[in-house]
């Protein structure tokens, strides 16, 4: 029996987690769930955002499946997502974007790429976040290290080798951000030289956005720094039919947290219409990580089959189903 930590999250979090666990239960994987709280739900129940019991649970199980957590914009506490990634040193954020049938995407086929985002440094380190007393000047320290860049680029190249992918695109802004993005690019070139079997190219981030929208099929694996990776991954979610279909894995040496790329979607929370596929696809990444690739494939096939049949799809995909009916339709195709 493998035990995993489950964080039900905020907003649509509990709804998509219930749907996801319904499907995982139907798969009879022999997984045991340990429920833990984080974010707003934890604050309400326990008076803290990231209780020690939650940290202990993730540390003990090494694997967590997590729904989105709400982070107030502009003020209030800092992101619990970022905090979890930092505390467990989950340095690799791996976000596949793949065309699925019957989405509302502008590209019905041909997108099959993976974004490998550095997950602990850059604009997200939270260091030096300050606004002067007169409210006139705001500052932030962006720190990039050779070690951090090296291990994320290495992760991208190793992923290419392991999954039979052929090309890694290093996305940067070293023309302007000469110190930080410059160090990232220089390090990436050093690492790329160690992988002569994998093609490597470099692209400046703004051009990358245009290229992604015009010719997404040219990309295979993208490796980039934290903030660029965040923005590009939502862009790529849009390329394949929306955030409801985009999963992500946060991987470290000692722990891994699997989730959806999207947030807590307050605009549709409580309505029971959120698409559960992003979290389900995150669960498929988790099954790969748990060395159960056949089960991961089984889950992905059931999702694709349900999309193909247009059976009980949620409104974001143009359907009239709801979160649970969609999950039930997926479970019926396992
Ligand atoms: P969001 O990703 O929650 O929503 C963006 C848009 O996509 C909304 O219109 C929403 O309805 C739609 N959407 C998202 N997931 C969907 C799904 N499964 N099915 C159907 N439609 C879906 O982004 P937003 O509104 O900018 O952020 C809301 C909150 O989530 C913020 O507090 C933010 O900090 C947090 N957040 C948390 C993340 C995490 O826990 N990893 C990641 C991103 C944001
Ligand atoms: Mg994001």
mmCIF file of C-alpha atoms and ligand atoms in Angstrom:
data_model
loop_
_atom_site.group_PDB
_atom_site.id
_atom_site.type_symbol
_atom_site.label_atom_id
_atom_site.label_comp_id
_atom_site.label_asym_id
_atom_site.label_seq_id
_atom_site.Cartn_x
_atom_site.Cartn_y
_atom_site.Cartn_z
ATOM 1 C CA UNK A 1 0.000 0.000 0.000
ATOM 2 C CA UNK A 2 1.429 3.387 -1.017
ATOM 3 C CA UNK A 3 0.235 6.344 1.039
ATOM 4 C CA UNK A 4 -0.031 9.773 -0.555
ATOM 5 C CA UNK A 5 -0.856 13.118 1.014
ATOM 6 C CA UNK A 6 -4.019 14.766 -0.311
ATOM 7 C CA UNK A 7 -4.569 18.527 -0.064
ATOM 8 C CA UNK A 8 -8.110 19.448 -1.057
ATOM 9 C CA UNK A 9 -7.308 23.134 -1.472
ATOM 10 C CA UNK A 10 -9.407 26.271 -1.940
ATOM 11 C CA UNK A 11 -12.095 27.446 -4.386
ATOM 12 C CA UNK A 12 -12.774 24.669 -6.909
ATOM 13 C CA UNK A 13 -10.095 22.585 -5.169
ATOM 14 C CA UNK A 14 -12.388 20.291 -3.110
ATOM 15 C CA UNK A 15 -14.703 19.756 -6.109
ATOM 16 C CA UNK A 16 -11.971 18.646 -8.515
ATOM 17 C CA UNK A 17 -10.261 16.589 -5.803
ATOM 18 C CA UNK A 18 -13.462 14.652 -5.051
ATOM 19 C CA UNK A 19 -13.832 13.966 -8.768
ATOM 20 C CA UNK A 20 -10.186 12.935 -9.088
ATOM 21 C CA UNK A 21 -10.345 10.582 -6.108
ATOM 22 C CA UNK A 22 -13.543 9.072 -7.532
ATOM 23 C CA UNK A 23 -11.567 8.099 -10.648
ATOM 24 C CA UNK A 24 -8.475 6.956 -8.729
ATOM 25 C CA UNK A 25 -10.663 4.807 -6.452
ATOM 26 C CA UNK A 26 -12.249 3.197 -9.510
ATOM 27 C CA UNK A 27 -8.749 2.277 -10.704
ATOM 28 C CA UNK A 28 -8.150 0.236 -7.526
ATOM 29 C CA UNK A 29 -4.534 1.291 -7.325
ATOM 30 C CA UNK A 30 -4.004 0.289 -3.721
ATOM 31 C CA UNK A 31 -3.310 3.895 -2.745
ATOM 32 C CA UNK A 32 -4.050 5.111 0.775
ATOM 33 C CA UNK A 33 -4.877 8.780 1.253
ATOM 34 C CA UNK A 34 -3.713 10.953 4.115
ATOM 35 C CA UNK A 35 -5.699 14.200 4.081
ATOM 36 C CA UNK A 36 -3.869 17.373 5.077
ATOM 37 C CA UNK A 37 -4.809 21.044 5.020
ATOM 38 C CA UNK A 38 -2.986 24.012 3.544
ATOM 39 C CA UNK A 39 -3.838 27.554 2.493
ATOM 40 C CA UNK A 40 -7.102 29.277 3.388
ATOM 41 C CA UNK A 41 -8.765 26.023 4.457
ATOM 42 C CA UNK A 42 -5.928 25.421 6.936
ATOM 43 C CA UNK A 43 -6.075 28.997 8.189
ATOM 44 C CA UNK A 44 -9.777 28.641 8.981
ATOM 45 C CA UNK A 45 -9.437 25.235 10.651
ATOM 46 C CA UNK A 46 -6.076 25.453 12.399
ATOM 47 C CA UNK A 47 -5.188 29.164 12.434
ATOM 48 C CA UNK A 48 -2.152 28.692 10.220
ATOM 49 C CA UNK A 49 -1.592 28.456 6.487
ATOM 50 C CA UNK A 50 0.860 25.602 6.472
ATOM 51 C CA UNK A 51 0.391 23.432 9.595
ATOM 52 C CA UNK A 52 3.290 21.308 10.816
ATOM 53 C CA UNK A 53 1.079 18.220 10.421
ATOM 54 C CA UNK A 54 0.835 18.923 6.683
ATOM 55 C CA UNK A 55 4.589 19.332 6.351
ATOM 56 C CA UNK A 56 5.103 16.098 8.309
ATOM 57 C CA UNK A 57 2.633 14.227 6.126
ATOM 58 C CA UNK A 58 4.355 15.272 2.886
ATOM 59 C CA UNK A 59 7.766 14.520 4.386
ATOM 60 C CA UNK A 60 6.609 11.072 5.477
ATOM 61 C CA UNK A 61 4.887 10.099 2.210
ATOM 62 C CA UNK A 62 7.198 11.970 -0.211
ATOM 63 C CA UNK A 63 4.278 12.290 -2.627
ATOM 64 C CA UNK A 64 1.321 14.674 -2.497
ATOM 65 C CA UNK A 65 -1.624 15.385 -4.766
ATOM 66 C CA UNK A 66 -2.681 18.972 -4.257
ATOM 67 C CA UNK A 67 -5.599 21.110 -5.397
ATOM 68 C CA UNK A 68 -5.041 24.824 -6.009
ATOM 69 C CA UNK A 69 -4.576 27.203 -3.095
ATOM 70 C CA UNK A 70 -5.774 30.803 -3.139
ATOM 71 C CA UNK A 71 -3.155 33.534 -2.756
ATOM 72 C CA UNK A 72 -4.372 37.107 -2.187
ATOM 73 C CA UNK A 73 -3.224 39.502 -4.924
ATOM 74 C CA UNK A 74 -0.904 42.373 -4.034
ATOM 75 C CA UNK A 75 -1.197 42.081 -0.265
ATOM 76 C CA UNK A 76 -1.592 39.598 2.577
ATOM 77 C CA UNK A 77 0.323 36.377 3.101
ATOM 78 C CA UNK A 78 2.840 35.135 0.599
ATOM 79 C CA UNK A 79 1.985 32.174 -1.587
ATOM 80 C CA UNK A 80 1.680 28.813 0.138
ATOM 81 C CA UNK A 81 2.371 27.157 -3.208
ATOM 82 C CA UNK A 82 5.692 28.952 -3.452
ATOM 83 C CA UNK A 83 6.351 28.178 0.219
ATOM 84 C CA UNK A 84 5.754 24.426 -0.306
ATOM 85 C CA UNK A 85 8.048 24.403 -3.340
ATOM 86 C CA UNK A 86 10.749 26.187 -1.357
ATOM 87 C CA UNK A 87 10.452 24.131 1.844
ATOM 88 C CA UNK A 88 10.718 20.809 0.003
ATOM 89 C CA UNK A 89 13.150 22.177 -2.587
ATOM 90 C CA UNK A 90 10.853 21.053 -5.415
ATOM 91 C CA UNK A 91 13.131 22.590 -7.998
ATOM 92 C CA UNK A 92 11.596 21.181 -11.170
ATOM 93 C CA UNK A 93 8.123 22.189 -12.289
ATOM 94 C CA UNK A 94 7.188 19.916 -15.176
ATOM 95 C CA UNK A 95 4.161 20.924 -17.203
ATOM 96 C CA UNK A 96 3.167 18.981 -20.303
ATOM 97 C CA UNK A 97 0.885 20.612 -22.892
ATOM 98 C CA UNK A 98 -0.602 18.193 -25.382
ATOM 99 C CA UNK A 99 -3.409 18.514 -27.916
ATOM 100 C CA UNK A 100 -6.563 16.694 -26.918
ATOM 101 C CA UNK A 101 -9.619 15.870 -29.061
ATOM 102 C CA UNK A 102 -12.727 18.075 -29.052
ATOM 103 C CA UNK A 103 -11.358 21.040 -27.149
ATOM 104 C CA UNK A 104 -11.993 24.656 -28.059
ATOM 105 C CA UNK A 105 -8.314 25.075 -28.926
ATOM 106 C CA UNK A 106 -7.184 26.929 -32.043
ATOM 107 C CA UNK A 107 -4.840 24.005 -32.678
ATOM 108 C CA UNK A 108 -6.882 20.803 -32.944
ATOM 109 C CA UNK A 109 -3.653 18.772 -33.076
ATOM 110 C CA UNK A 110 0.094 19.033 -33.198
ATOM 111 C CA UNK A 111 0.960 20.474 -29.794
ATOM 112 C CA UNK A 112 3.035 18.111 -27.698
ATOM 113 C CA UNK A 113 5.533 19.910 -25.537
ATOM 114 C CA UNK A 114 6.751 19.971 -21.955
ATOM 115 C CA UNK A 115 7.671 23.082 -20.022
ATOM 116 C CA UNK A 116 10.378 22.566 -17.435
ATOM 117 C CA UNK A 117 10.244 25.577 -15.140
ATOM 118 C CA UNK A 118 12.815 26.389 -12.464
ATOM 119 C CA UNK A 119 10.699 26.414 -9.336
ATOM 120 C CA UNK A 120 12.684 27.939 -6.471
ATOM 121 C CA UNK A 121 14.604 31.026 -7.643
ATOM 122 C CA UNK A 122 14.258 34.183 -9.718
ATOM 123 C CA UNK A 123 11.372 36.574 -9.200
ATOM 124 C CA UNK A 124 9.641 34.029 -6.951
ATOM 125 C CA UNK A 125 12.289 33.800 -4.247
ATOM 126 C CA UNK A 126 10.393 36.484 -2.326
ATOM 127 C CA UNK A 127 13.619 38.099 -1.204
ATOM 128 C CA UNK A 128 13.737 41.851 -0.821
ATOM 129 C CA UNK A 129 10.037 42.436 -1.492
ATOM 130 C CA UNK A 130 9.690 45.996 -0.217
ATOM 131 C CA UNK A 131 7.681 49.127 -0.756
ATOM 132 C CA UNK A 132 9.229 52.348 0.540
ATOM 133 C CA UNK A 133 7.421 54.148 3.354
ATOM 134 C CA UNK A 134 6.154 56.873 1.050
ATOM 135 C CA UNK A 135 4.727 54.206 -1.269
ATOM 136 C CA UNK A 136 6.744 55.571 -4.189
ATOM 137 C CA UNK A 137 9.260 52.806 -4.775
ATOM 138 C CA UNK A 138 8.935 49.039 -4.812
ATOM 139 C CA UNK A 139 11.834 46.615 -5.014
ATOM 140 C CA UNK A 140 12.412 42.914 -5.362
ATOM 141 C CA UNK A 141 15.576 40.862 -5.510
ATOM 142 C CA UNK A 142 15.815 38.385 -8.352
ATOM 143 C CA UNK A 143 18.458 35.828 -7.630
ATOM 144 C CA UNK A 144 19.610 33.151 -10.059
ATOM 145 C CA UNK A 145 22.344 30.709 -9.098
ATOM 146 C CA UNK A 146 24.632 28.542 -11.162
ATOM 147 C CA UNK A 147 23.594 25.531 -9.073
ATOM 148 C CA UNK A 148 19.886 26.240 -9.545
ATOM 149 C CA UNK A 149 20.265 26.774 -13.277
ATOM 150 C CA UNK A 150 22.470 23.741 -13.710
ATOM 151 C CA UNK A 151 20.131 21.302 -12.040
ATOM 152 C CA UNK A 152 17.008 22.502 -13.858
ATOM 153 C CA UNK A 153 18.635 22.424 -17.298
ATOM 154 C CA UNK A 154 20.099 19.018 -16.501
ATOM 155 C CA UNK A 155 16.613 17.866 -15.481
ATOM 156 C CA UNK A 156 15.268 19.034 -18.862
ATOM 157 C CA UNK A 157 17.943 17.177 -20.829
ATOM 158 C CA UNK A 158 17.563 14.031 -18.724
ATOM 159 C CA UNK A 159 13.791 14.198 -19.276
ATOM 160 C CA UNK A 160 14.420 14.466 -23.021
ATOM 161 C CA UNK A 161 16.583 11.341 -22.952
ATOM 162 C CA UNK A 162 14.200 9.410 -20.739
ATOM 163 C CA UNK A 163 11.088 10.226 -22.772
ATOM 164 C CA UNK A 164 12.616 10.074 -26.249
ATOM 165 C CA UNK A 165 12.256 13.771 -26.934
ATOM 166 C CA UNK A 166 14.702 15.354 -29.365
ATOM 167 C CA UNK A 167 15.009 19.062 -28.674
ATOM 168 C CA UNK A 168 15.395 21.416 -25.715
ATOM 169 C CA UNK A 169 14.672 25.124 -26.167
ATOM 170 C CA UNK A 170 16.303 27.371 -23.570
ATOM 171 C CA UNK A 171 14.047 30.381 -23.034
ATOM 172 C CA UNK A 172 15.666 33.511 -21.592
ATOM 173 C CA UNK A 173 15.906 37.308 -21.668
ATOM 174 C CA UNK A 174 19.677 37.552 -21.464
ATOM 175 C CA UNK A 175 19.764 40.473 -23.896
ATOM 176 C CA UNK A 176 18.237 42.733 -21.223
ATOM 177 C CA UNK A 177 18.536 40.851 -17.909
ATOM 178 C CA UNK A 178 22.244 40.353 -18.419
ATOM 179 C CA UNK A 179 23.138 39.199 -14.936
ATOM 180 C CA UNK A 180 20.313 36.825 -14.011
ATOM 181 C CA UNK A 181 19.082 35.558 -17.353
ATOM 182 C CA UNK A 182 22.683 35.800 -18.569
ATOM 183 C CA UNK A 183 23.879 33.354 -15.920
ATOM 184 C CA UNK A 184 20.987 31.020 -16.680
ATOM 185 C CA UNK A 185 21.816 31.002 -20.396
ATOM 186 C CA UNK A 186 25.556 30.573 -19.877
ATOM 187 C CA UNK A 187 24.910 27.633 -17.535
ATOM 188 C CA UNK A 188 22.416 26.123 -19.967
ATOM 189 C CA UNK A 189 25.046 26.189 -22.721
ATOM 190 C CA UNK A 190 27.501 24.344 -20.459
ATOM 191 C CA UNK A 191 24.935 21.659 -19.682
ATOM 192 C CA UNK A 192 23.767 21.353 -23.296
ATOM 193 C CA UNK A 193 27.340 20.539 -24.331
ATOM 194 C CA UNK A 194 27.109 17.386 -22.197
ATOM 195 C CA UNK A 195 24.114 16.141 -24.224
ATOM 196 C CA UNK A 196 25.256 16.066 -27.869
ATOM 197 C CA UNK A 197 22.448 13.597 -28.674
ATOM 198 C CA UNK A 198 19.767 16.197 -27.881
ATOM 199 C CA UNK A 199 19.307 19.245 -30.079
ATOM 200 C CA UNK A 200 19.430 22.529 -28.155
ATOM 201 C CA UNK A 201 18.341 25.977 -29.251
ATOM 202 C CA UNK A 202 17.947 29.333 -27.509
ATOM 203 C CA UNK A 203 15.048 31.740 -27.742
ATOM 204 C CA UNK A 204 14.252 35.082 -26.146
ATOM 205 C CA UNK A 205 11.063 34.908 -24.111
ATOM 206 C CA UNK A 206 8.966 37.501 -25.955
ATOM 207 C CA UNK A 207 9.683 35.904 -29.320
ATOM 208 C CA UNK A 208 8.931 32.527 -27.709
ATOM 209 C CA UNK A 209 5.394 33.705 -26.908
ATOM 210 C CA UNK A 210 4.813 34.716 -30.509
ATOM 211 C CA UNK A 211 6.361 31.496 -31.842
ATOM 212 C CA UNK A 212 4.211 29.419 -29.472
ATOM 213 C CA UNK A 213 1.058 31.034 -30.791
ATOM 214 C CA UNK A 214 2.093 30.821 -34.462
ATOM 215 C CA UNK A 215 3.959 27.506 -34.692
ATOM 216 C CA UNK A 216 3.710 25.532 -31.437
ATOM 217 C CA UNK A 217 4.724 22.298 -33.209
ATOM 218 C CA UNK A 218 8.357 23.496 -33.342
ATOM 219 C CA UNK A 219 8.696 23.016 -29.551
ATOM 220 C CA UNK A 220 9.526 19.805 -27.750
ATOM 221 C CA UNK A 221 10.924 20.604 -24.295
ATOM 222 C CA UNK A 222 11.175 24.199 -23.055
ATOM 223 C CA UNK A 223 13.414 24.973 -20.098
ATOM 224 C CA UNK A 224 13.253 28.370 -18.435
ATOM 225 C CA UNK A 225 13.375 30.404 -15.241
ATOM 226 C CA UNK A 226 10.546 30.671 -12.728
ATOM 227 C CA UNK A 227 8.437 33.662 -13.841
ATOM 228 C CA UNK A 228 8.807 33.032 -17.585
ATOM 229 C CA UNK A 229 7.827 29.405 -16.972
ATOM 230 C CA UNK A 230 4.728 30.466 -15.056
ATOM 231 C CA UNK A 231 3.519 32.744 -17.841
ATOM 232 C CA UNK A 232 4.434 30.429 -20.705
ATOM 233 C CA UNK A 233 2.659 27.497 -19.081
ATOM 234 C CA UNK A 234 -0.683 29.310 -18.979
ATOM 235 C CA UNK A 235 -0.107 30.345 -22.600
ATOM 236 C CA UNK A 236 0.501 26.703 -23.506
ATOM 237 C CA UNK A 237 -2.589 25.621 -21.552
ATOM 238 C CA UNK A 238 -4.512 27.994 -23.813
ATOM 239 C CA UNK A 239 -2.988 26.334 -26.879
ATOM 240 C CA UNK A 240 -4.416 22.941 -25.965
ATOM 241 C CA UNK A 241 -7.912 23.919 -24.860
ATOM 242 C CA UNK A 242 -7.572 25.760 -21.590
ATOM 243 C CA UNK A 243 -6.422 25.499 -18.012
ATOM 244 C CA UNK A 244 -8.821 22.635 -17.381
ATOM 245 C CA UNK A 245 -6.443 20.355 -19.308
ATOM 246 C CA UNK A 246 -3.023 21.424 -18.018
ATOM 247 C CA UNK A 247 -1.304 19.480 -15.227
ATOM 248 C CA UNK A 248 1.973 20.095 -13.441
ATOM 249 C CA UNK A 249 4.450 18.219 -11.265
ATOM 250 C CA UNK A 250 6.715 19.831 -8.679
ATOM 251 C CA UNK A 251 9.676 17.530 -8.289
ATOM 252 C CA UNK A 252 12.521 17.570 -5.791
ATOM 253 C CA UNK A 253 15.063 15.068 -4.606
ATOM 254 C CA UNK A 254 13.083 13.950 -1.547
ATOM 255 C CA UNK A 255 9.474 14.849 -2.361
ATOM 256 C CA UNK A 256 7.086 15.599 -5.201
ATOM 257 C CA UNK A 257 3.768 17.452 -5.350
ATOM 258 C CA UNK A 258 1.363 16.939 -8.250
ATOM 259 C CA UNK A 259 -1.276 19.479 -9.160
ATOM 260 C CA UNK A 260 -3.117 21.383 -11.883
ATOM 261 C CA UNK A 261 -1.507 24.414 -13.518
ATOM 262 C CA UNK A 262 -4.622 26.454 -12.811
ATOM 263 C CA UNK A 263 -5.634 28.231 -9.631
ATOM 264 C CA UNK A 264 -8.662 28.066 -7.369
ATOM 265 C CA UNK A 265 -10.954 29.676 -9.995
ATOM 266 C CA UNK A 266 -13.087 31.733 -7.584
ATOM 267 C CA UNK A 267 -15.358 32.746 -10.469
ATOM 268 C CA UNK A 268 -16.759 29.207 -10.779
ATOM 269 C CA UNK A 269 -16.109 27.817 -7.276
ATOM 270 C CA UNK A 270 -19.048 26.031 -5.651
ATOM 271 C CA UNK A 271 -20.919 25.612 -8.946
ATOM 272 C CA UNK A 272 -19.759 22.051 -9.567
ATOM 273 C CA UNK A 273 -18.721 22.826 -13.154
ATOM 274 C CA UNK A 274 -14.918 22.902 -12.918
ATOM 275 C CA UNK A 275 -13.092 20.600 -15.295
ATOM 276 C CA UNK A 276 -11.360 17.888 -13.234
ATOM 277 C CA UNK A 277 -8.982 16.843 -16.059
ATOM 278 C CA UNK A 278 -6.028 19.038 -15.114
ATOM 279 C CA UNK A 279 -5.831 17.490 -11.653
ATOM 280 C CA UNK A 280 -6.507 14.022 -13.090
ATOM 281 C CA UNK A 281 -3.659 14.487 -15.559
ATOM 282 C CA UNK A 282 -1.538 15.605 -12.587
ATOM 283 C CA UNK A 283 -2.502 12.306 -10.939
ATOM 284 C CA UNK A 284 -1.304 10.536 -14.109
ATOM 285 C CA UNK A 285 2.058 12.287 -13.740
ATOM 286 C CA UNK A 286 2.056 11.080 -10.143
ATOM 287 C CA UNK A 287 1.499 7.489 -11.282
ATOM 288 C CA UNK A 288 4.455 7.817 -13.671
ATOM 289 C CA UNK A 289 6.506 9.114 -10.742
ATOM 290 C CA UNK A 290 5.367 6.156 -8.612
ATOM 291 C CA UNK A 291 6.748 3.867 -11.341
ATOM 292 C CA UNK A 292 3.289 2.808 -12.520
ATOM 293 C CA UNK A 293 3.413 3.991 -16.142
ATOM 294 C CA UNK A 294 0.775 1.475 -17.316
ATOM 295 C CA UNK A 295 -1.706 2.889 -14.822
ATOM 296 C CA UNK A 296 -0.812 6.446 -15.874
ATOM 297 C CA UNK A 297 -1.477 5.496 -19.497
ATOM 298 C CA UNK A 298 -4.727 3.764 -18.542
ATOM 299 C CA UNK A 299 -5.922 6.982 -16.895
ATOM 300 C CA UNK A 300 -4.870 9.185 -19.821
ATOM 301 C CA UNK A 301 -6.613 6.857 -22.288
ATOM 302 C CA UNK A 302 -9.859 7.024 -20.313
ATOM 303 C CA UNK A 303 -9.657 10.843 -20.317
ATOM 304 C CA UNK A 304 -8.973 10.962 -24.070
ATOM 305 C CA UNK A 305 -11.771 8.454 -24.726
ATOM 306 C CA UNK A 306 -14.214 10.611 -22.779
ATOM 307 C CA UNK A 307 -13.148 13.736 -24.683
ATOM 308 C CA UNK A 308 -13.497 11.878 -27.993
ATOM 309 C CA UNK A 309 -17.004 10.719 -27.071
ATOM 310 C CA UNK A 310 -17.891 14.238 -25.844
ATOM 311 C CA UNK A 311 -19.411 12.448 -22.884
ATOM 312 C CA UNK A 312 -20.474 14.696 -19.985
ATOM 313 C CA UNK A 313 -17.814 17.356 -20.730
ATOM 314 C CA UNK A 314 -17.739 20.447 -18.529
ATOM 315 C CA UNK A 315 -18.796 23.865 -19.935
ATOM 316 C CA UNK A 316 -15.181 25.063 -20.493
ATOM 317 C CA UNK A 317 -14.986 22.329 -23.155
ATOM 318 C CA UNK A 318 -18.373 23.241 -24.597
ATOM 319 C CA UNK A 319 -20.240 20.450 -22.813
ATOM 320 C CA UNK A 320 -23.235 20.399 -20.520
ATOM 321 C CA UNK A 321 -21.834 18.021 -17.924
ATOM 322 C CA UNK A 322 -20.467 18.852 -14.513
ATOM 323 C CA UNK A 323 -17.356 18.023 -12.512
ATOM 324 C CA UNK A 324 -18.700 14.748 -11.128
ATOM 325 C CA UNK A 325 -20.522 13.539 -14.255
ATOM 326 C CA UNK A 326 -17.317 14.116 -16.238
ATOM 327 C CA UNK A 327 -15.348 12.105 -13.674
ATOM 328 C CA UNK A 328 -17.942 9.326 -13.760
ATOM 329 C CA UNK A 329 -17.739 9.203 -17.553
ATOM 330 C CA UNK A 330 -13.943 8.897 -17.299
ATOM 331 C CA UNK A 331 -14.195 6.201 -14.629
ATOM 332 C CA UNK A 332 -16.559 4.207 -16.855
ATOM 333 C CA UNK A 333 -13.842 4.022 -19.545
ATOM 334 C CA UNK A 334 -10.949 2.816 -17.410
HETATM 335 P P1 LIG B 1 -7.274 30.484 -12.221
HETATM 336 O O1 LIG B 1 -6.321 29.544 -12.883
HETATM 337 O O2 LIG B 1 -7.859 30.057 -10.934
HETATM 338 O O3 LIG B 1 -8.464 30.815 -13.243
HETATM 339 C C1 LIG B 1 -8.256 31.411 -14.515
HETATM 340 C C2 LIG B 1 -9.494 31.166 -15.408
HETATM 341 O O4 LIG B 1 -9.517 29.782 -15.796
HETATM 342 C C3 LIG B 1 -10.810 31.435 -14.696
HETATM 343 O O5 LIG B 1 -11.715 31.980 -15.600
HETATM 344 C C4 LIG B 1 -11.268 30.045 -14.256
HETATM 345 O O6 LIG B 1 -12.645 29.909 -14.136
HETATM 346 C C5 LIG B 1 -10.719 29.168 -15.366
HETATM 347 N N1 LIG B 1 -10.392 27.832 -14.868
HETATM 348 C C6 LIG B 1 -9.331 27.493 -14.073
HETATM 349 N N2 LIG B 1 -9.375 26.207 -13.785
HETATM 350 C C7 LIG B 1 -10.454 25.683 -14.390
HETATM 351 C C8 LIG B 1 -11.040 24.381 -14.446
HETATM 352 N N3 LIG B 1 -10.498 23.337 -13.813
HETATM 353 N N4 LIG B 1 -12.189 24.216 -15.149
HETATM 354 C C9 LIG B 1 -12.744 25.243 -15.792
HETATM 355 N N5 LIG B 1 -12.233 26.500 -15.794
HETATM 356 C C10 LIG B 1 -11.119 26.718 -15.085
HETATM 357 O O7 LIG B 1 -6.473 31.848 -12.082
HETATM 358 P P2 LIG B 1 -6.787 33.156 -11.223
HETATM 359 O O8 LIG B 1 -8.220 33.457 -11.217
HETATM 360 O O9 LIG B 1 -5.827 34.119 -11.751
HETATM 361 O O10 LIG B 1 -6.328 32.767 -9.746
HETATM 362 C C11 LIG B 1 -7.210 32.395 -8.679
HETATM 363 C C12 LIG B 1 -6.409 32.046 -7.442
HETATM 364 O O11 LIG B 1 -5.667 30.848 -7.636
HETATM 365 C C13 LIG B 1 -5.388 33.101 -7.003
HETATM 366 O O12 LIG B 1 -5.472 33.235 -5.607
HETATM 367 C C14 LIG B 1 -4.055 32.499 -7.420
HETATM 368 O O13 LIG B 1 -2.999 32.938 -6.606
HETATM 369 C C15 LIG B 1 -4.321 31.028 -7.199
HETATM 370 N N6 LIG B 1 -3.453 30.139 -7.982
HETATM 371 C C16 LIG B 1 -3.033 28.984 -7.387
HETATM 372 C C17 LIG B 1 -2.274 28.073 -8.067
HETATM 373 C C18 LIG B 1 -1.876 26.805 -7.381
HETATM 374 O O14 LIG B 1 -2.396 26.459 -6.336
HETATM 375 N N7 LIG B 1 -0.926 26.054 -7.923
HETATM 376 C C19 LIG B 1 -1.866 28.319 -9.462
HETATM 377 C C20 LIG B 1 -2.406 29.529 -10.023
HETATM 378 C C21 LIG B 1 -3.158 30.405 -9.302
HETATM 379 MG MG1 LIG B 2 0.653 30.144 -12.751
#
